[in-house]
PDB file of C-alpha atoms in Angstrom:
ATOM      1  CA  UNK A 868      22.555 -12.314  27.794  1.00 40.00           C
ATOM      2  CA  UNK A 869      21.878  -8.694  29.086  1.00 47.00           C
ATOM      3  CA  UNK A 870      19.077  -6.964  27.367  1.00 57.00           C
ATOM      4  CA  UNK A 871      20.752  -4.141  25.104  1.00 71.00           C
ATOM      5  CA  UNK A 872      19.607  -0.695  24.386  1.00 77.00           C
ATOM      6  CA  UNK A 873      16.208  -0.037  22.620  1.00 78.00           C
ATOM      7  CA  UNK A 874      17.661   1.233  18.872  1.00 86.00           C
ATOM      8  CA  UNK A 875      14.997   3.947  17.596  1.00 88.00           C
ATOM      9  CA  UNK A 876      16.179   3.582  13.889  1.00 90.00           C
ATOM     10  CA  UNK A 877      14.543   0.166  14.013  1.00 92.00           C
ATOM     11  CA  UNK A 878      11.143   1.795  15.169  1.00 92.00           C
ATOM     12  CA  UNK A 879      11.959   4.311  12.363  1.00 93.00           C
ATOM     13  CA  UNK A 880      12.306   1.917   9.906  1.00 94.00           C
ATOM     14  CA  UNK A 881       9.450  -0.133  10.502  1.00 94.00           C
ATOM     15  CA  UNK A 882       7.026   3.256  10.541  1.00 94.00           C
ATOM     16  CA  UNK A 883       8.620   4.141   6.943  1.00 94.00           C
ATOM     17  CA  UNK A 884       8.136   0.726   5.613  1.00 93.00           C
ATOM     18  CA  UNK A 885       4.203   1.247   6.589  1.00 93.00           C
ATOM     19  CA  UNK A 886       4.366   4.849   4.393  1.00 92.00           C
ATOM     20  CA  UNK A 887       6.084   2.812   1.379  1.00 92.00           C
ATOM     21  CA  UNK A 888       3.115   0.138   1.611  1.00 91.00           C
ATOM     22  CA  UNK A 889       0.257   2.816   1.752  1.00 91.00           C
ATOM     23  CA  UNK A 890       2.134   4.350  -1.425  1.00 88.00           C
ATOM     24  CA  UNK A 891       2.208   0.815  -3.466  1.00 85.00           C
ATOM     25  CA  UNK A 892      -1.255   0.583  -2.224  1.00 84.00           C
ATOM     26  CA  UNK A 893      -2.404   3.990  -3.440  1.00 84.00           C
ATOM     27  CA  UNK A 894      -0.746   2.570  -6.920  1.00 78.00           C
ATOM     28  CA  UNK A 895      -3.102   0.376  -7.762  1.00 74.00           C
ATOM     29  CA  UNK A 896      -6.057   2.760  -7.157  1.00 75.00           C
ATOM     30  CA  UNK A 897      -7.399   3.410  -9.886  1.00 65.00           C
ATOM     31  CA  UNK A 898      -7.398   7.300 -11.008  1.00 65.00           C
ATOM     32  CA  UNK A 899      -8.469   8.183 -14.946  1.00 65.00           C
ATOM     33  CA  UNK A 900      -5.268   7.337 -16.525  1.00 69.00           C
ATOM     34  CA  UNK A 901      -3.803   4.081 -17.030  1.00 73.00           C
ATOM     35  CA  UNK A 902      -0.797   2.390 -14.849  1.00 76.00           C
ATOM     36  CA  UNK A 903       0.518  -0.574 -15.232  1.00 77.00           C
ATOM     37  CA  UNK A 904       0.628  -0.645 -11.719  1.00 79.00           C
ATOM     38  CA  UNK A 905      -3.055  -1.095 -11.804  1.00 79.00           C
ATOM     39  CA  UNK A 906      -2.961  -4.440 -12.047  1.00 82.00           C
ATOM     40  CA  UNK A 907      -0.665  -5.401  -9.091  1.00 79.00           C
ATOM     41  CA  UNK A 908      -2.912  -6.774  -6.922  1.00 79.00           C
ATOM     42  CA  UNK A 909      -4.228  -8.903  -9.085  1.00 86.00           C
ATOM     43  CA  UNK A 910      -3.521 -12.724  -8.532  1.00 88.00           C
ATOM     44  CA  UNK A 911      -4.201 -15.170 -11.294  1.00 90.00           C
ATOM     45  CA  UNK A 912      -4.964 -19.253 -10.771  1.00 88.00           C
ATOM     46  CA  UNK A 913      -2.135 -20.552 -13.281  1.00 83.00           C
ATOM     47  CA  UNK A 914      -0.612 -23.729 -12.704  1.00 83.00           C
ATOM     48  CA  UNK A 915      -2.244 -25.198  -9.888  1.00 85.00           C
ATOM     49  CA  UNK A 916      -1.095 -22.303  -8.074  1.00 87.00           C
ATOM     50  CA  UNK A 917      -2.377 -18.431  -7.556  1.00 89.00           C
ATOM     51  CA  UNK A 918       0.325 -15.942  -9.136  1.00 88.00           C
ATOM     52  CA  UNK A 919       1.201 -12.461  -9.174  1.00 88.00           C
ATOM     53  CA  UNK A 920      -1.038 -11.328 -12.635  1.00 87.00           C
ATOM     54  CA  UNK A 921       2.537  -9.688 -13.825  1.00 86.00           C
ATOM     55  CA  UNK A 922       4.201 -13.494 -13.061  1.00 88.00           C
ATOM     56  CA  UNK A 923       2.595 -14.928 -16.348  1.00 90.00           C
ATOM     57  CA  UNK A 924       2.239 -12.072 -18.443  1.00 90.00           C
ATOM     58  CA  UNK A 925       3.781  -8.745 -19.795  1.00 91.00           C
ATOM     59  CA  UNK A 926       1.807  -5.729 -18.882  1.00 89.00           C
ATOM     60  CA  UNK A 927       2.230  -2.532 -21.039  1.00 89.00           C
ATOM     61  CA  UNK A 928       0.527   0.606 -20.981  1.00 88.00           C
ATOM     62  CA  UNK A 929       0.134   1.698 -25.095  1.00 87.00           C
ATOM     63  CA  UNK A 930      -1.636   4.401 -24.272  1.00 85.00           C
ATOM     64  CA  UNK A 931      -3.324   6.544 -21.603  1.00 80.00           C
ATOM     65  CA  UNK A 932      -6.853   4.919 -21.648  1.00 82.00           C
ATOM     66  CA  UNK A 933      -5.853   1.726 -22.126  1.00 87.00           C
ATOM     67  CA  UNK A 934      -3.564  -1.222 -20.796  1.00 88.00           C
ATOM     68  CA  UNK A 935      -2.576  -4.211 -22.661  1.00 91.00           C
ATOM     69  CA  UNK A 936      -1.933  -7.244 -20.707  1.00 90.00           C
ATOM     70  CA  UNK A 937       0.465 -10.065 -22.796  1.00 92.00           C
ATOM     71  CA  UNK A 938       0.353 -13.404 -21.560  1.00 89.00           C
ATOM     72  CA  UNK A 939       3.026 -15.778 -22.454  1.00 90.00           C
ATOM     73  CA  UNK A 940       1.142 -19.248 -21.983  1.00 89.00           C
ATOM     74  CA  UNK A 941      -1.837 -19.676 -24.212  1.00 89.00           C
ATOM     75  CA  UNK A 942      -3.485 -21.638 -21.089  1.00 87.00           C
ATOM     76  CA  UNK A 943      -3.585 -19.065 -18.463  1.00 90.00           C
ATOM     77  CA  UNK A 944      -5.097 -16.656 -21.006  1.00 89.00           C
ATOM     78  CA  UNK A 945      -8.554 -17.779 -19.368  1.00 90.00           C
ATOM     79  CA  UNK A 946      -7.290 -17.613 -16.125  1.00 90.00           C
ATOM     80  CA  UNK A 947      -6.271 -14.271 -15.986  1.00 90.00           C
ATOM     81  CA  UNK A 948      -9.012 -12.785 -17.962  1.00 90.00           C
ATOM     82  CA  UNK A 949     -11.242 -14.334 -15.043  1.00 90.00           C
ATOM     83  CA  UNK A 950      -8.736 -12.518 -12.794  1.00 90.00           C
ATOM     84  CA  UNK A 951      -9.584  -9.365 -13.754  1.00 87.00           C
ATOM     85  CA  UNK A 952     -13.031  -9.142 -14.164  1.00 87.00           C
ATOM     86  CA  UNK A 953     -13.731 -10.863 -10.883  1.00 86.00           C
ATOM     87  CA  UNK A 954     -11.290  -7.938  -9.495  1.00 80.00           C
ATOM     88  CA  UNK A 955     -12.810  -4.704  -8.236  1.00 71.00           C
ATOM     89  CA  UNK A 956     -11.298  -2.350 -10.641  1.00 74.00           C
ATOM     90  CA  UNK A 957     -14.040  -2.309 -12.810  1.00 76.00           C
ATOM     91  CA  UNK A 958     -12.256  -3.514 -15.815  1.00 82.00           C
ATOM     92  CA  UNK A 959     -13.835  -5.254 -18.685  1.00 87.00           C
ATOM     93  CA  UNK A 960     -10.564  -6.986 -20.956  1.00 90.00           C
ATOM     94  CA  UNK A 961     -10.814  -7.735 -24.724  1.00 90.00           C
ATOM     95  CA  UNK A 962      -9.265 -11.354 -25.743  1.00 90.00           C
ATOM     96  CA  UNK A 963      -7.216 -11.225 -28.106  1.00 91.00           C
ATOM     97  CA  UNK A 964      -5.384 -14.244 -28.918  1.00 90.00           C
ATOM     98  CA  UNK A 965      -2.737 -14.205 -26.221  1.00 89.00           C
ATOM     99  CA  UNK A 966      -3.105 -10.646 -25.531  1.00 90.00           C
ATOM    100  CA  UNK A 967      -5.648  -8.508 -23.493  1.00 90.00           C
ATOM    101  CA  UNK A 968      -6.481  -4.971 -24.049  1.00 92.00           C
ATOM    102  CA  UNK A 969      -8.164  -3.280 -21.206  1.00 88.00           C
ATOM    103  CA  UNK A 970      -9.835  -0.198 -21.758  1.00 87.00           C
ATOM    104  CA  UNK A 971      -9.810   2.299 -19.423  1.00 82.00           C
ATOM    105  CA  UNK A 972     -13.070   3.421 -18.584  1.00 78.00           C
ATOM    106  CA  UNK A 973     -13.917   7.603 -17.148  1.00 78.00           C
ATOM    107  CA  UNK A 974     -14.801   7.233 -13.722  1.00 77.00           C
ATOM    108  CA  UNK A 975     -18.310   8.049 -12.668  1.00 81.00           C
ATOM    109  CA  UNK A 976     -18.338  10.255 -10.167  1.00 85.00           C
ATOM    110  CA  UNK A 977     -19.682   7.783  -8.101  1.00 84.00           C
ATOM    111  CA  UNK A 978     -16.871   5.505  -8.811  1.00 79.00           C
ATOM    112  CA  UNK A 979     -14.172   8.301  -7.600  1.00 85.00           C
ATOM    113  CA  UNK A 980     -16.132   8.514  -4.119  1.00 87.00           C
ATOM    114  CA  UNK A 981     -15.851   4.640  -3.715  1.00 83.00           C
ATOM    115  CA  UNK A 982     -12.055   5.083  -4.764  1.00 84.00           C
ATOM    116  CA  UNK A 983     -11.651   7.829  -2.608  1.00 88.00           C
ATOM    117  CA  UNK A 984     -12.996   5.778   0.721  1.00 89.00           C
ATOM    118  CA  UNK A 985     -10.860   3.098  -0.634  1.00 85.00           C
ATOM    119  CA  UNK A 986      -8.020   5.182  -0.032  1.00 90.00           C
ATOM    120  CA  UNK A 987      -9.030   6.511   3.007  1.00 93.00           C
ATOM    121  CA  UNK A 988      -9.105   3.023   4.304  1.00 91.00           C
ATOM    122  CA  UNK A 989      -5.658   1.773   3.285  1.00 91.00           C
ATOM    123  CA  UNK A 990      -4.563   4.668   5.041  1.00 94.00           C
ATOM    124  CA  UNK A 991      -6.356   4.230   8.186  1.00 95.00           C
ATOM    125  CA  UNK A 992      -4.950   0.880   7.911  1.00 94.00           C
ATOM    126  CA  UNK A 993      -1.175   2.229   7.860  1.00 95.00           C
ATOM    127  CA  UNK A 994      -2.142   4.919  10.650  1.00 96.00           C
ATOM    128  CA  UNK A 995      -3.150   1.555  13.019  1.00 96.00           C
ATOM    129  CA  UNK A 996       0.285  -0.074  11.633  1.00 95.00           C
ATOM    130  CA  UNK A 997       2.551   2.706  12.406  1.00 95.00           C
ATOM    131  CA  UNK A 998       0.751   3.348  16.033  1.00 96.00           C
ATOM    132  CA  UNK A 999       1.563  -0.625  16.509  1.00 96.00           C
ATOM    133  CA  UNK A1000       5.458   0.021  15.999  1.00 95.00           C
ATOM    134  CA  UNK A1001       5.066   3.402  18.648  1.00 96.00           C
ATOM    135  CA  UNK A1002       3.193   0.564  21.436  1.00 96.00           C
ATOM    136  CA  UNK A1003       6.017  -2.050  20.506  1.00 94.00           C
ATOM    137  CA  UNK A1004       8.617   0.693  21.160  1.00 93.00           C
ATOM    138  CA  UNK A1005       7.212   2.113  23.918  1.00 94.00           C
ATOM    139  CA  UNK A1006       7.025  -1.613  25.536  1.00 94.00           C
ATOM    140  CA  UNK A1007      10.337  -1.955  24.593  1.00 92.00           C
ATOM    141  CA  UNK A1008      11.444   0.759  26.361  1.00 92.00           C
ATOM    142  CA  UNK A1009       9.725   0.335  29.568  1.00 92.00           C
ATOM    143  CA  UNK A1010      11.341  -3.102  29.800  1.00 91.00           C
ATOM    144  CA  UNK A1011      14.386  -1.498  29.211  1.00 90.00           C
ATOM    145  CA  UNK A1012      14.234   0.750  31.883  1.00 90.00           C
ATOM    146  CA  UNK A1013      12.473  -2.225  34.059  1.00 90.00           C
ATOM    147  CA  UNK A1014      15.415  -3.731  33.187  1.00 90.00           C
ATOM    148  CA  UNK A1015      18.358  -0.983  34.279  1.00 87.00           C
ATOM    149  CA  UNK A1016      19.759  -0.514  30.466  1.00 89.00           C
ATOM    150  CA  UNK A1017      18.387   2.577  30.398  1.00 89.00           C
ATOM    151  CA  UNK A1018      17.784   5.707  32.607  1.00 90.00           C
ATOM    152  CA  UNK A1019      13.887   6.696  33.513  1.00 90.00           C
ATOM    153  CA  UNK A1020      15.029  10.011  31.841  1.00 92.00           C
ATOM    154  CA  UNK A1021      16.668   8.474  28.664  1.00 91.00           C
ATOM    155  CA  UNK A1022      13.137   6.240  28.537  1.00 91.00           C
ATOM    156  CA  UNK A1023      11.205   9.374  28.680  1.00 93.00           C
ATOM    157  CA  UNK A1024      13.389  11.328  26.567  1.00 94.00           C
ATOM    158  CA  UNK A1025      13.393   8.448  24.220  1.00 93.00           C
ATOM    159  CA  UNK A1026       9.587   8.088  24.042  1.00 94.00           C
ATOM    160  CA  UNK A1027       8.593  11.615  23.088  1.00 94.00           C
ATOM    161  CA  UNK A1028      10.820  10.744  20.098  1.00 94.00           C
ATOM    162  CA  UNK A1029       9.397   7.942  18.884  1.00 94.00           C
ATOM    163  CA  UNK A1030       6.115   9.794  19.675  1.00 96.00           C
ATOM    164  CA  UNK A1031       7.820  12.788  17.282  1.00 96.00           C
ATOM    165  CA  UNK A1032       8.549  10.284  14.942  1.00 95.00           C
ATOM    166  CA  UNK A1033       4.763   8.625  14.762  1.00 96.00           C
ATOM    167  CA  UNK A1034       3.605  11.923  14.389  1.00 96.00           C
ATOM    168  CA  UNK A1035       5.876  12.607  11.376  1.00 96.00           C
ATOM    169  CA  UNK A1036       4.963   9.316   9.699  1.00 95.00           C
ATOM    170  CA  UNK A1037       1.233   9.718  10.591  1.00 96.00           C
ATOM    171  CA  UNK A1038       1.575  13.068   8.604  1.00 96.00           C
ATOM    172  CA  UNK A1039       2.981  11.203   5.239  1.00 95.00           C
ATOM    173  CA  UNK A1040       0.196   9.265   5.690  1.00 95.00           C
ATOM    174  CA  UNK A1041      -2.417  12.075   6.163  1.00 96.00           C
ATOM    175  CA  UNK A1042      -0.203  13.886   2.902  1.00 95.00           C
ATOM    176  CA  UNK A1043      -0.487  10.989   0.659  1.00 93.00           C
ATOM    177  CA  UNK A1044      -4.021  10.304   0.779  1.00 94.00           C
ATOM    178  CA  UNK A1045      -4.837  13.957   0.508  1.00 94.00           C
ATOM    179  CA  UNK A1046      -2.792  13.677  -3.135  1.00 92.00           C
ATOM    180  CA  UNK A1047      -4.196  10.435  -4.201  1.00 90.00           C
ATOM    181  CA  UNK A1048      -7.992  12.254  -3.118  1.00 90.00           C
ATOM    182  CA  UNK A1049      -7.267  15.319  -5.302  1.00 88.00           C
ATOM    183  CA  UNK A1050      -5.951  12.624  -7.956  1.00 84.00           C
ATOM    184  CA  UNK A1051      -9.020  10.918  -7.838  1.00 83.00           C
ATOM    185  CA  UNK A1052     -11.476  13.333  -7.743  1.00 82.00           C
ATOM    186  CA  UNK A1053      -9.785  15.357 -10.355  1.00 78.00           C
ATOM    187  CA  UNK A1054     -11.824  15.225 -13.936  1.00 63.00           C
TER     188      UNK A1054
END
């Protein structure tokens, strides 16, 4: 089988799936208003088994300062109570029955600083993924040269663009976490 032409659009792809993670990462950070999408990381031991928190329960936000957290099995009430404490948010839930309210607490100022290294890291950590997919490209496109499928001009050509194109995703990165900062710090 001859080796086929690098395709860029899959180096593309990968870079903006990186940018989509950082922003579902930067969703459950939390700021001072309540999400729902808070609770996302949050996995819950239910059934032998550890869950997805929004797997066993219905997760509603009533209000800005507060979320309430619904679950449908009587048993795993425990379980995901323990969940969320135990998690880093910070979150102290109120049994109720089957249902949990969580009151959202102001954050300390303190508690933005640690929020806003948090989010520093997951971005650093998308930064390292997206300069992965620009070494796995340019590898790729070495080999293809190596190979004869492509020109040493079309391989140089082709790596300032994906070299363009980590740039441009390295910048989404370095936008987003300067909006979730000001989101965080802001009182």
């Amino acid at each position: 089988m001859p080796a086929e032409k690098p395709q860029l659009s899959r180096y593309r792809d990968r870079m903006d799936k990186a940018v989509s993670a950082l922003k579902e990462e930067f969703a459950s950070l939390r700021t001072g208003r309540a999400s729902a999408n808070l609770l996302d990381q949050i996995m819950v031991e239910a059934y032998g088994a550890t869950t997805p928190l929004n797997q066993v329960a219905a997760i509603t936000v009533p209000e800005p300062r507060s979320i309430s957290v619904n679950v449908w099995d009587r048993g795993v009430v425990v379980s995901v109570e323990k969940a969320i404490r135990s998690s880093d948010l910070g979150l102290n839930p109120v049994v109720e029955g089957q249902t949990l309210r969580i009151p959202i607490p102001p954050l300390t100022e303190e508690r933005r600083r640690d929020l806003a290294k948090i989010a520093a890291k997951y971005a650093e950590q998308q930064r390292v993924a997206i300069r992965n997919v620009r070494r796995d490209a340019n590898d790729d496109l070495k080999k293809a040269e190596k190979d004869s499928v492509i020109s040493q001009d079309e391989q140089k050509r082709m790596e300032s663009e994906v070299q363009k194109m980590t740039d441009e995703a390295v910048k989404r990165v370095d936008e987003a976490l300067k909006t979730k900062e000001q989101e965080i710090m802001q009182v």
